[in-house]
Amino acid sequence: MSVLALAFAAVLLLWAAVLLAFAGPLAARWREPVLRQPVLIIESDDWGAGPLAQAEALIRLSALLQGIRDVSGRPAIMTLGVILEVPDGARIAASGGAAYHALTLADSRFATVRTAMLAGIQAGVLVPQLHGQSHYWPAAILAAAQTDSDVRSWLLSPEPASTETLPPYLQTRWVDAAHLPSHSLASEAIRQAVELEVATYQSLFGRVPRVAVATTFVWNEIVEDAWAKAGIEAIVTPGHRATNRDSTGQPGGIDATMLSGECSPDGPVYLVRDVYFEPALGHGPERLVKGLNQRVRQGRACLVETHRFNFLQSLDASLATLEIGLNSALTACPALRFMSPLELAHAMNARDPAWIETRLMPRLIAWRARLDEIPRFRRVAQLSGLVWPLAWLGRAA
Ligand SMILES: [Zn+2]
């Protein structure tokens, strides 16, 4: 065997070793479905029980979305992560702050908000999904209010509260973060809470929720199991599952990572939402287009995270930025399609050939585009020269 052949064999062996060392994440990205069409979903959290100014924001959002159509003629879609109750400050104050009372979205005070939501749902542009009965764990808020005067005045306020003004760790529903690091909730308490929120959601929207997104992206397998038993089919994630709040109040205890299309051991499909678009924080429309372009290269749907605070703090400016962003996305990707998270989950589950790529070359190209996100892989691929054959795959695009 010539020296050249030996060297070539050694390089091939080296590449094989690199591929073997990263086999897990490489295989996961190969299994992850590749979309045939660019897909954009605007996901907006925190709507529901809360400030009455939401009604006008929802009416104007619905009108905006109806005016923007994809290539199939379908209007743009925005999900509403729905919160079903806020504190009933007057009643809690009457108890001296000792007992928690809720003001649910079913209360007559929220009639205009409900009407605006339902009109947008009817028009096919707003898609509700479960965010939580409350954007906090009630017992934790009650306990925190004993020692924190800001939390106490928030809790006792007679006006429907904005949970956005709570300290972030207290906005987490599925842990007790009254004291940090947070404490786990009893399994039975979680199960009962999920039963309550699913029943409340059903009474308001006429059907059980089928997509759930945990407040502040902190939840655990007990929540997931309870959601699955209650009929949840898809769980929106940031790509990992944080299970607690650490001693500094940050999300911690990450015990799972996931890609879109993977299934929870309990059954629901995971979706990954990882493009952040908050116009009130200075995010421009180009951020939406950049996120879309990158995910299209990766054969992924672009799930964009935004929140109601954008549309409560600066309605006109946030609507304008969203409108420019959606129109720019259509210009950048004329084949763009709008769809709901549940439709995406179903298409992935069924490997629907109308949406999911089956041809080898497009799948390889998308797989190549996903690899740079694997920690350390890019560096190792450069050092080993594996980057050359991978670059060839990229150029084949
Ligand atoms: Zn939220």
mmCIF file of C-alpha atoms and ligand atoms in Angstrom:
data_model
loop_
_atom_site.group_PDB
_atom_site.id
_atom_site.type_symbol
_atom_site.label_atom_id
_atom_site.label_comp_id
_atom_site.label_asym_id
_atom_site.label_seq_id
_atom_site.Cartn_x
_atom_site.Cartn_y
_atom_site.Cartn_z
ATOM 1 C CA MET A 1 0.000 0.000 0.000
ATOM 2 C CA SER A 2 1.438 3.362 -0.968
ATOM 3 C CA VAL A 3 2.101 6.103 1.567
ATOM 4 C CA LEU A 4 -0.707 8.112 -0.002
ATOM 5 C CA ALA A 5 -3.216 5.300 0.427
ATOM 6 C CA LEU A 6 -2.125 4.818 4.034
ATOM 7 C CA ALA A 7 -2.535 8.519 4.750
ATOM 8 C CA PHE A 8 -5.953 8.496 3.131
ATOM 9 C CA ALA A 9 -7.005 5.489 5.220
ATOM 10 C CA ALA A 10 -5.768 7.244 8.373
ATOM 11 C CA VAL A 11 -7.824 10.341 7.567
ATOM 12 C CA LEU A 12 -10.907 8.248 6.950
ATOM 13 C CA LEU A 13 -10.357 6.479 10.269
ATOM 14 C CA LEU A 14 -9.980 9.827 12.020
ATOM 15 C CA TRP A 15 -13.238 11.103 10.511
ATOM 16 C CA ALA A 16 -14.998 7.905 11.487
ATOM 17 C CA ALA A 17 -13.754 8.375 15.046
ATOM 18 C CA VAL A 18 -15.046 11.971 15.120
ATOM 19 C CA LEU A 19 -18.438 10.899 13.783
ATOM 20 C CA LEU A 20 -18.567 8.126 16.370
ATOM 21 C CA ALA A 21 -17.658 10.506 19.209
ATOM 22 C CA PHE A 22 -20.579 12.781 18.250
ATOM 23 C CA ALA A 23 -22.892 9.962 17.162
ATOM 24 C CA GLY A 24 -25.698 10.909 19.560
ATOM 25 C CA PRO A 25 -26.261 14.555 18.562
ATOM 26 C CA LEU A 26 -25.461 13.802 14.884
ATOM 27 C CA ALA A 27 -28.035 11.023 14.745
ATOM 28 C CA ALA A 28 -30.639 13.138 16.586
ATOM 29 C CA ARG A 29 -30.287 15.865 13.934
ATOM 30 C CA TRP A 30 -30.587 13.272 11.198
ATOM 31 C CA ARG A 31 -33.799 11.901 12.717
ATOM 32 C CA GLU A 32 -35.240 15.403 13.222
ATOM 33 C CA PRO A 33 -37.798 15.979 10.456
ATOM 34 C CA VAL A 34 -36.757 18.271 7.585
ATOM 35 C CA LEU A 35 -39.527 20.563 6.373
ATOM 36 C CA ARG A 36 -40.231 20.856 2.665
ATOM 37 C CA GLN A 37 -41.595 24.405 2.977
ATOM 38 C CA PRO A 38 -40.483 27.387 5.022
ATOM 39 C CA VAL A 39 -42.825 27.710 8.023
ATOM 40 C CA LEU A 40 -43.235 30.708 10.323
ATOM 41 C CA ILE A 41 -45.242 30.700 13.553
ATOM 42 C CA ILE A 42 -45.495 33.759 15.793
ATOM 43 C CA GLU A 43 -45.893 32.593 19.386
ATOM 44 C CA SER A 44 -47.145 35.159 21.860
ATOM 45 C CA ASP A 45 -47.464 34.450 25.568
ATOM 46 C CA ASP A 46 -49.245 35.836 28.616
ATOM 47 C CA TRP A 47 -52.641 36.776 27.163
ATOM 48 C CA GLY A 48 -55.868 36.308 29.091
ATOM 49 C CA ALA A 49 -56.690 37.322 32.632
ATOM 50 C CA GLY A 50 -54.951 40.655 33.224
ATOM 51 C CA PRO A 51 -55.054 44.248 32.008
ATOM 52 C CA LEU A 52 -58.167 45.185 30.025
ATOM 53 C CA ALA A 53 -56.011 47.028 27.474
ATOM 54 C CA GLN A 54 -55.406 43.587 25.959
ATOM 55 C CA ALA A 55 -58.766 43.830 24.196
ATOM 56 C CA GLU A 56 -57.695 46.648 21.882
ATOM 57 C CA ALA A 57 -54.300 45.042 21.294
ATOM 58 C CA LEU A 58 -55.934 41.741 20.291
ATOM 59 C CA ILE A 59 -58.416 43.444 17.961
ATOM 60 C CA ARG A 60 -55.640 45.307 16.179
ATOM 61 C CA LEU A 61 -53.388 42.255 16.050
ATOM 62 C CA SER A 62 -56.200 40.211 14.492
ATOM 63 C CA ALA A 63 -56.767 42.858 11.829
ATOM 64 C CA LEU A 64 -53.042 43.029 11.062
ATOM 65 C CA LEU A 65 -52.696 39.249 10.781
ATOM 66 C CA GLN A 66 -55.734 38.949 8.501
ATOM 67 C CA GLY A 67 -54.127 41.394 6.096
ATOM 68 C CA ILE A 68 -50.983 39.276 5.597
ATOM 69 C CA ARG A 69 -51.358 36.115 3.508
ATOM 70 C CA ASP A 70 -48.998 33.315 2.577
ATOM 71 C CA VAL A 71 -48.670 31.767 -0.874
ATOM 72 C CA SER A 72 -51.689 29.532 -0.176
ATOM 73 C CA GLY A 73 -53.812 32.541 0.794
ATOM 74 C CA ARG A 74 -53.798 31.653 4.479
ATOM 75 C CA PRO A 75 -53.510 34.591 6.898
ATOM 76 C CA ALA A 76 -50.635 34.942 9.333
ATOM 77 C CA ILE A 77 -51.169 33.123 12.610
ATOM 78 C CA MET A 78 -50.251 34.113 16.133
ATOM 79 C CA THR A 79 -50.580 31.749 19.058
ATOM 80 C CA LEU A 80 -51.871 33.057 22.345
ATOM 81 C CA GLY A 81 -50.274 31.467 25.390
ATOM 82 C CA VAL A 82 -53.301 31.861 27.635
ATOM 83 C CA ILE A 83 -53.290 32.649 31.354
ATOM 84 C CA LEU A 84 -56.586 31.806 33.004
ATOM 85 C CA GLU A 85 -56.518 33.785 36.249
ATOM 86 C CA VAL A 86 -54.928 36.630 38.165
ATOM 87 C CA PRO A 87 -55.271 37.390 41.888
ATOM 88 C CA ASP A 88 -58.535 38.885 43.115
ATOM 89 C CA GLY A 89 -56.740 41.628 45.025
ATOM 90 C CA ALA A 90 -59.822 43.027 46.735
ATOM 91 C CA ARG A 91 -60.836 39.658 48.172
ATOM 92 C CA ILE A 92 -57.276 38.803 49.196
ATOM 93 C CA ALA A 93 -57.012 42.182 50.938
ATOM 94 C CA ALA A 94 -60.309 41.486 52.730
ATOM 95 C CA SER A 95 -58.717 38.332 54.148
ATOM 96 C CA GLY A 96 -55.792 40.403 55.433
ATOM 97 C CA GLY A 97 -53.567 38.856 52.777
ATOM 98 C CA ALA A 98 -53.926 35.445 54.383
ATOM 99 C CA ALA A 99 -56.002 33.660 51.742
ATOM 100 C CA TYR A 100 -55.578 33.525 47.959
ATOM 101 C CA HIS A 101 -58.586 34.250 45.758
ATOM 102 C CA ALA A 102 -58.587 34.142 41.977
ATOM 103 C CA LEU A 103 -60.155 36.313 39.333
ATOM 104 C CA THR A 104 -60.590 34.051 36.338
ATOM 105 C CA LEU A 105 -60.813 34.944 32.676
ATOM 106 C CA ALA A 106 -64.484 33.903 32.885
ATOM 107 C CA ASP A 107 -65.205 36.925 35.123
ATOM 108 C CA SER A 108 -67.502 39.540 33.580
ATOM 109 C CA ARG A 109 -64.726 42.133 33.987
ATOM 110 C CA PHE A 110 -62.785 40.376 31.214
ATOM 111 C CA ALA A 111 -65.660 40.265 28.726
ATOM 112 C CA THR A 112 -63.969 42.552 26.197
ATOM 113 C CA VAL A 113 -60.722 40.560 26.339
ATOM 114 C CA ARG A 114 -62.587 37.281 25.855
ATOM 115 C CA THR A 115 -64.586 38.687 22.969
ATOM 116 C CA ALA A 116 -61.451 39.950 21.222
ATOM 117 C CA MET A 117 -59.738 36.597 21.704
ATOM 118 C CA LEU A 118 -62.674 34.588 20.414
ATOM 119 C CA ALA A 119 -63.128 36.869 17.390
ATOM 120 C CA GLY A 120 -59.474 36.378 16.431
ATOM 121 C CA ILE A 121 -59.791 32.619 16.929
ATOM 122 C CA GLN A 122 -62.933 32.589 14.787
ATOM 123 C CA ALA A 123 -61.094 34.516 12.072
ATOM 124 C CA GLY A 124 -58.365 31.865 12.057
ATOM 125 C CA VAL A 125 -55.527 34.186 13.030
ATOM 126 C CA LEU A 126 -55.301 33.697 16.801
ATOM 127 C CA VAL A 127 -54.627 30.187 18.101
ATOM 128 C CA PRO A 128 -54.946 29.679 21.863
ATOM 129 C CA GLN A 129 -52.719 27.304 23.785
ATOM 130 C CA LEU A 130 -52.247 26.604 27.468
ATOM 131 C CA HIS A 131 -49.750 28.786 29.311
ATOM 132 C CA GLY A 132 -51.182 28.137 32.772
ATOM 133 C CA GLN A 133 -54.053 28.713 35.142
ATOM 134 C CA SER A 134 -51.867 31.444 36.628
ATOM 135 C CA HIS A 135 -48.431 32.817 35.767
ATOM 136 C CA TYR A 136 -47.226 31.866 39.257
ATOM 137 C CA TRP A 137 -47.780 29.249 41.929
ATOM 138 C CA PRO A 138 -50.427 30.862 44.193
ATOM 139 C CA ALA A 139 -49.039 29.542 47.498
ATOM 140 C CA ALA A 140 -45.573 30.844 46.547
ATOM 141 C CA ILE A 141 -46.911 34.326 45.830
ATOM 142 C CA LEU A 142 -48.833 34.330 49.093
ATOM 143 C CA ALA A 143 -45.698 33.291 51.003
ATOM 144 C CA ALA A 144 -43.465 35.822 49.200
ATOM 145 C CA ALA A 145 -45.963 38.594 49.994
ATOM 146 C CA GLN A 146 -45.371 38.009 53.704
ATOM 147 C CA THR A 147 -41.823 39.350 53.450
ATOM 148 C CA ASP A 148 -41.727 41.360 50.196
ATOM 149 C CA SER A 149 -43.756 44.566 50.292
ATOM 150 C CA ASP A 150 -43.682 44.980 46.478
ATOM 151 C CA VAL A 151 -45.143 41.511 45.989
ATOM 152 C CA ARG A 152 -47.698 42.223 48.706
ATOM 153 C CA SER A 153 -48.925 45.428 47.068
ATOM 154 C CA TRP A 154 -48.993 43.642 43.676
ATOM 155 C CA LEU A 155 -51.092 40.849 45.202
ATOM 156 C CA LEU A 156 -53.550 43.197 46.908
ATOM 157 C CA SER A 157 -54.011 45.566 43.984
ATOM 158 C CA PRO A 158 -57.699 45.950 43.094
ATOM 159 C CA GLU A 159 -56.886 46.217 39.349
ATOM 160 C CA PRO A 160 -56.321 43.010 37.310
ATOM 161 C CA ALA A 161 -52.611 42.447 37.737
ATOM 162 C CA SER A 162 -49.792 42.338 35.171
ATOM 163 C CA THR A 163 -47.684 39.326 36.062
ATOM 164 C CA GLU A 164 -44.838 40.795 34.006
ATOM 165 C CA THR A 165 -44.030 43.105 36.920
ATOM 166 C CA LEU A 166 -43.391 40.234 39.353
ATOM 167 C CA PRO A 167 -39.779 39.138 39.925
ATOM 168 C CA PRO A 168 -39.110 36.583 37.125
ATOM 169 C CA TYR A 169 -38.591 33.643 39.492
ATOM 170 C CA LEU A 170 -42.074 34.198 40.971
ATOM 171 C CA GLN A 171 -43.548 34.074 37.435
ATOM 172 C CA THR A 172 -42.646 30.381 37.335
ATOM 173 C CA ARG A 173 -45.699 28.231 37.903
ATOM 174 C CA TRP A 174 -44.342 24.726 38.419
ATOM 175 C CA VAL A 175 -42.045 25.296 41.431
ATOM 176 C CA ASP A 176 -42.371 27.016 44.789
ATOM 177 C CA ALA A 177 -39.939 29.928 44.399
ATOM 178 C CA ALA A 178 -41.033 31.875 47.498
ATOM 179 C CA HIS A 179 -37.552 31.073 48.794
ATOM 180 C CA LEU A 180 -34.531 30.439 46.585
ATOM 181 C CA PRO A 181 -33.403 27.978 45.463
ATOM 182 C CA SER A 182 -36.943 26.911 44.630
ATOM 183 C CA HIS A 183 -38.607 23.853 46.100
ATOM 184 C CA SER A 184 -40.385 21.122 44.144
ATOM 185 C CA LEU A 185 -44.136 20.891 44.304
ATOM 186 C CA ALA A 186 -45.869 17.718 45.444
ATOM 187 C CA SER A 187 -46.808 15.478 42.511
ATOM 188 C CA GLU A 188 -50.432 15.389 43.576
ATOM 189 C CA ALA A 189 -50.580 19.201 43.759
ATOM 190 C CA ILE A 190 -49.271 19.383 40.178
ATOM 191 C CA ARG A 191 -51.800 16.823 38.945
ATOM 192 C CA GLN A 192 -54.698 18.648 40.578
ATOM 193 C CA ALA A 193 -53.496 22.000 39.225
ATOM 194 C CA VAL A 194 -53.271 20.627 35.670
ATOM 195 C CA GLU A 195 -56.777 19.147 35.987
ATOM 196 C CA LEU A 196 -58.091 22.538 37.104
ATOM 197 C CA GLU A 197 -56.420 24.520 34.334
ATOM 198 C CA VAL A 198 -57.489 22.110 31.619
ATOM 199 C CA ALA A 199 -61.089 22.248 32.864
ATOM 200 C CA THR A 200 -60.992 26.064 33.061
ATOM 201 C CA TYR A 201 -59.529 26.293 29.554
ATOM 202 C CA GLN A 202 -62.191 23.926 28.209
ATOM 203 C CA SER A 203 -65.009 25.955 29.745
ATOM 204 C CA LEU A 204 -63.686 29.097 28.034
ATOM 205 C CA PHE A 205 -62.627 27.780 24.636
ATOM 206 C CA GLY A 206 -64.989 24.825 24.216
ATOM 207 C CA ARG A 207 -62.237 22.204 23.991
ATOM 208 C CA VAL A 208 -59.310 20.974 26.024
ATOM 209 C CA PRO A 209 -55.948 22.541 25.180
ATOM 210 C CA ARG A 210 -53.739 20.456 22.918
ATOM 211 C CA VAL A 211 -50.550 22.556 23.065
ATOM 212 C CA ALA A 212 -48.875 23.706 26.276
ATOM 213 C CA VAL A 213 -46.025 26.079 27.036
ATOM 214 C CA ALA A 214 -44.805 26.374 30.622
ATOM 215 C CA THR A 215 -44.460 29.832 32.126
ATOM 216 C CA THR A 216 -40.780 30.932 32.087
ATOM 217 C CA PHE A 217 -39.978 27.547 30.471
ATOM 218 C CA VAL A 218 -39.646 25.788 33.839
ATOM 219 C CA TRP A 219 -41.474 22.471 34.204
ATOM 220 C CA ASN A 220 -40.734 18.822 34.917
ATOM 221 C CA GLU A 221 -41.695 15.298 33.931
ATOM 222 C CA ILE A 222 -44.600 15.204 36.399
ATOM 223 C CA VAL A 223 -46.126 18.251 34.683
ATOM 224 C CA GLU A 224 -45.507 16.650 31.300
ATOM 225 C CA ASP A 225 -47.167 13.405 32.393
ATOM 226 C CA ALA A 226 -50.192 15.304 33.737
ATOM 227 C CA TRP A 227 -50.425 17.373 30.535
ATOM 228 C CA ALA A 228 -50.301 14.210 28.420
ATOM 229 C CA LYS A 229 -53.056 12.558 30.450
ATOM 230 C CA ALA A 230 -55.166 15.720 30.057
ATOM 231 C CA GLY A 231 -54.902 15.624 26.253
ATOM 232 C CA ILE A 232 -51.865 17.811 25.478
ATOM 233 C CA GLU A 233 -50.342 16.669 22.176
ATOM 234 C CA ALA A 234 -47.492 19.166 21.759
ATOM 235 C CA ILE A 235 -45.178 20.958 24.198
ATOM 236 C CA VAL A 236 -43.429 24.166 23.180
ATOM 237 C CA THR A 237 -39.863 24.288 24.527
ATOM 238 C CA PRO A 238 -36.700 26.371 24.125
ATOM 239 C CA GLY A 239 -34.825 23.124 23.281
ATOM 240 C CA HIS A 240 -34.211 22.109 26.883
ATOM 241 C CA ARG A 241 -36.167 21.585 30.076
ATOM 242 C CA ALA A 242 -35.262 23.613 33.173
ATOM 243 C CA THR A 243 -36.859 22.168 36.309
ATOM 244 C CA ASN A 244 -36.172 24.740 39.008
ATOM 245 C CA ARG A 245 -34.984 28.241 39.964
ATOM 246 C CA ASP A 246 -31.488 28.278 41.436
ATOM 247 C CA SER A 247 -30.202 30.305 44.383
ATOM 248 C CA THR A 248 -29.836 33.383 42.162
ATOM 249 C CA GLY A 249 -33.361 33.003 40.771
ATOM 250 C CA GLN A 250 -32.238 31.772 37.341
ATOM 251 C CA PRO A 251 -33.810 28.742 35.643
ATOM 252 C CA GLY A 252 -31.708 25.673 36.493
ATOM 253 C CA GLY A 253 -31.802 21.909 36.894
ATOM 254 C CA ILE A 254 -31.820 21.241 33.139
ATOM 255 C CA ASP A 255 -32.616 17.541 32.869
ATOM 256 C CA ALA A 256 -33.482 17.136 29.184
ATOM 257 C CA THR A 257 -32.704 18.580 25.777
ATOM 258 C CA MET A 258 -34.949 18.144 22.770
ATOM 259 C CA LEU A 259 -35.299 18.843 19.067
ATOM 260 C CA SER A 260 -38.565 19.533 17.260
ATOM 261 C CA GLY A 261 -40.389 16.346 16.403
ATOM 262 C CA GLU A 262 -38.958 14.339 19.309
ATOM 263 C CA CYS A 263 -41.554 12.850 21.613
ATOM 264 C CA SER A 264 -41.787 13.162 25.356
ATOM 265 C CA PRO A 265 -41.677 9.754 27.107
ATOM 266 C CA ASP A 266 -45.284 10.591 28.013
ATOM 267 C CA GLY A 267 -46.332 10.985 24.390
ATOM 268 C CA PRO A 268 -46.604 14.673 23.353
ATOM 269 C CA VAL A 269 -44.360 16.002 20.588
ATOM 270 C CA TYR A 270 -41.794 18.635 21.488
ATOM 271 C CA LEU A 271 -41.518 21.781 19.403
ATOM 272 C CA VAL A 272 -38.570 24.146 19.688
ATOM 273 C CA ARG A 273 -39.176 27.897 19.808
ATOM 274 C CA ASP A 274 -35.918 29.788 19.726
ATOM 275 C CA VAL A 275 -36.204 33.055 17.799
ATOM 276 C CA TYR A 276 -36.789 35.944 20.191
ATOM 277 C CA PHE A 277 -38.681 38.919 18.871
ATOM 278 C CA GLU A 278 -39.669 41.582 21.358
ATOM 279 C CA PRO A 279 -40.145 44.884 19.493
ATOM 280 C CA ALA A 280 -40.513 46.814 22.766
ATOM 281 C CA LEU A 281 -36.993 45.688 23.677
ATOM 282 C CA GLY A 282 -35.613 47.103 20.429
ATOM 283 C CA HIS A 283 -35.783 43.949 18.277
ATOM 284 C CA GLY A 284 -36.243 45.055 14.669
ATOM 285 C CA PRO A 285 -38.042 43.237 11.832
ATOM 286 C CA GLU A 286 -34.695 42.011 10.431
ATOM 287 C CA ARG A 287 -34.369 39.749 13.464
ATOM 288 C CA LEU A 288 -37.438 37.838 12.361
ATOM 289 C CA VAL A 289 -36.139 37.476 8.786
ATOM 290 C CA LYS A 290 -32.674 36.407 9.933
ATOM 291 C CA GLY A 291 -34.164 33.758 12.230
ATOM 292 C CA LEU A 292 -36.408 32.496 9.446
ATOM 293 C CA ASN A 293 -33.581 32.276 6.889
ATOM 294 C CA GLN A 294 -31.386 30.325 9.271
ATOM 295 C CA ARG A 295 -34.125 27.833 10.119
ATOM 296 C CA VAL A 296 -35.059 27.393 6.476
ATOM 297 C CA ARG A 297 -31.443 26.368 5.785
ATOM 298 C CA GLN A 298 -31.748 23.893 8.646
ATOM 299 C CA GLY A 299 -35.033 22.509 7.334
ATOM 300 C CA ARG A 300 -36.766 23.685 10.485
ATOM 301 C CA ALA A 301 -39.910 25.649 11.228
ATOM 302 C CA CYS A 302 -39.248 29.117 12.623
ATOM 303 C CA LEU A 303 -41.108 29.507 15.913
ATOM 304 C CA VAL A 304 -40.860 33.096 17.083
ATOM 305 C CA GLU A 305 -41.305 33.990 20.732
ATOM 306 C CA THR A 306 -42.942 37.252 21.680
ATOM 307 C CA HIS A 307 -45.106 38.475 24.562
ATOM 308 C CA ARG A 308 -48.143 40.629 25.172
ATOM 309 C CA PHE A 309 -46.060 43.284 26.970
ATOM 310 C CA ASN A 310 -44.841 44.507 23.577
ATOM 311 C CA PHE A 311 -48.420 45.261 22.598
ATOM 312 C CA LEU A 312 -49.394 46.765 25.954
ATOM 313 C CA GLN A 313 -46.350 48.999 26.419
ATOM 314 C CA SER A 314 -46.064 50.301 22.857
ATOM 315 C CA LEU A 315 -48.934 49.037 20.732
ATOM 316 C CA ASP A 316 -48.475 51.146 17.592
ATOM 317 C CA ALA A 317 -44.718 50.661 17.337
ATOM 318 C CA SER A 318 -44.847 46.922 18.079
ATOM 319 C CA LEU A 319 -47.636 46.341 15.545
ATOM 320 C CA ALA A 320 -45.657 48.261 12.922
ATOM 321 C CA THR A 321 -42.501 46.222 13.590
ATOM 322 C CA LEU A 322 -44.450 42.958 13.460
ATOM 323 C CA GLU A 323 -46.123 43.928 10.198
ATOM 324 C CA ILE A 324 -42.818 44.877 8.556
ATOM 325 C CA GLY A 325 -41.266 41.674 9.907
ATOM 326 C CA LEU A 326 -44.016 39.447 8.466
ATOM 327 C CA ASN A 327 -43.985 41.200 5.090
ATOM 328 C CA SER A 328 -40.185 41.063 4.956
ATOM 329 C CA ALA A 329 -40.340 37.334 5.761
ATOM 330 C CA LEU A 330 -42.723 36.813 2.821
ATOM 331 C CA THR A 331 -40.403 38.791 0.551
ATOM 332 C CA ALA A 332 -37.361 36.813 1.719
ATOM 333 C CA CYS A 333 -39.205 33.468 1.420
ATOM 334 C CA PRO A 334 -42.084 33.725 -1.080
ATOM 335 C CA ALA A 335 -42.942 30.049 -0.481
ATOM 336 C CA LEU A 336 -43.430 30.775 3.238
ATOM 337 C CA ARG A 337 -46.381 29.062 4.928
ATOM 338 C CA PHE A 338 -48.217 30.006 8.111
ATOM 339 C CA MET A 339 -49.466 27.140 10.253
ATOM 340 C CA SER A 340 -50.350 26.373 13.859
ATOM 341 C CA PRO A 341 -48.049 24.504 16.248
ATOM 342 C CA LEU A 342 -50.559 21.648 16.451
ATOM 343 C CA GLU A 343 -50.615 21.299 12.654
ATOM 344 C CA LEU A 344 -46.816 21.262 12.661
ATOM 345 C CA ALA A 345 -46.759 18.615 15.413
ATOM 346 C CA HIS A 346 -49.243 16.460 13.507
ATOM 347 C CA ALA A 347 -47.277 16.800 10.243
ATOM 348 C CA MET A 348 -44.093 15.737 12.033
ATOM 349 C CA ASN A 349 -45.759 12.857 13.871
ATOM 350 C CA ALA A 350 -47.315 11.505 10.692
ATOM 351 C CA ARG A 351 -44.196 12.230 8.587
ATOM 352 C CA ASP A 352 -46.717 13.850 6.232
ATOM 353 C CA PRO A 353 -45.004 13.880 2.804
ATOM 354 C CA ALA A 354 -46.736 17.173 1.952
ATOM 355 C CA TRP A 355 -44.650 18.836 4.682
ATOM 356 C CA ILE A 356 -41.792 16.499 5.568
ATOM 357 C CA GLU A 357 -38.882 15.910 3.190
ATOM 358 C CA THR A 358 -38.074 12.325 2.225
ATOM 359 C CA ARG A 359 -35.438 12.898 -0.490
ATOM 360 C CA LEU A 360 -31.881 12.129 0.572
ATOM 361 C CA MET A 361 -30.019 15.190 -0.740
ATOM 362 C CA PRO A 362 -32.232 17.903 0.770
ATOM 363 C CA ARG A 363 -32.166 15.980 4.060
ATOM 364 C CA LEU A 364 -28.347 15.815 3.980
ATOM 365 C CA ILE A 365 -28.069 19.535 3.236
ATOM 366 C CA ALA A 366 -30.383 20.444 6.120
ATOM 367 C CA TRP A 367 -28.536 18.028 8.416
ATOM 368 C CA ARG A 368 -25.230 19.699 7.534
ATOM 369 C CA ALA A 369 -26.690 23.103 8.395
ATOM 370 C CA ARG A 370 -27.725 21.822 11.839
ATOM 371 C CA LEU A 371 -24.303 20.568 12.882
ATOM 372 C CA ASP A 372 -22.636 23.845 13.844
ATOM 373 C CA GLU A 373 -24.933 24.129 16.862
ATOM 374 C CA ILE A 374 -23.482 20.954 18.420
ATOM 375 C CA PRO A 375 -21.092 22.031 21.188
ATOM 376 C CA ARG A 376 -17.409 21.469 20.202
ATOM 377 C CA PHE A 377 -18.310 19.673 16.944
ATOM 378 C CA ARG A 378 -17.394 22.587 14.696
ATOM 379 C CA ARG A 379 -13.926 22.906 16.257
ATOM 380 C CA VAL A 380 -13.240 19.169 16.108
ATOM 381 C CA ALA A 381 -14.458 19.030 12.499
ATOM 382 C CA GLN A 382 -12.011 21.828 11.608
ATOM 383 C CA LEU A 383 -9.062 20.203 13.348
ATOM 384 C CA SER A 384 -9.724 16.782 11.812
ATOM 385 C CA GLY A 385 -10.412 18.083 8.290
ATOM 386 C CA LEU A 386 -13.925 16.621 8.414
ATOM 387 C CA VAL A 387 -15.008 20.149 7.640
ATOM 388 C CA TRP A 388 -14.077 19.574 3.926
ATOM 389 C CA PRO A 389 -16.581 16.847 3.064
ATOM 390 C CA LEU A 390 -19.172 18.679 5.184
ATOM 391 C CA ALA A 391 -18.500 21.904 3.274
ATOM 392 C CA TRP A 392 -19.110 19.993 0.051
ATOM 393 C CA LEU A 393 -22.542 19.047 1.413
ATOM 394 C CA GLY A 394 -23.204 22.693 2.228
ATOM 395 C CA ARG A 395 -22.193 23.817 -1.273
ATOM 396 C CA ALA A 396 -24.518 21.246 -2.807
ATOM 397 C CA ALA A 397 -27.358 23.435 -1.514
HETATM 398 ZN ZN ZN B 1 -45.344 33.849 30.129
#
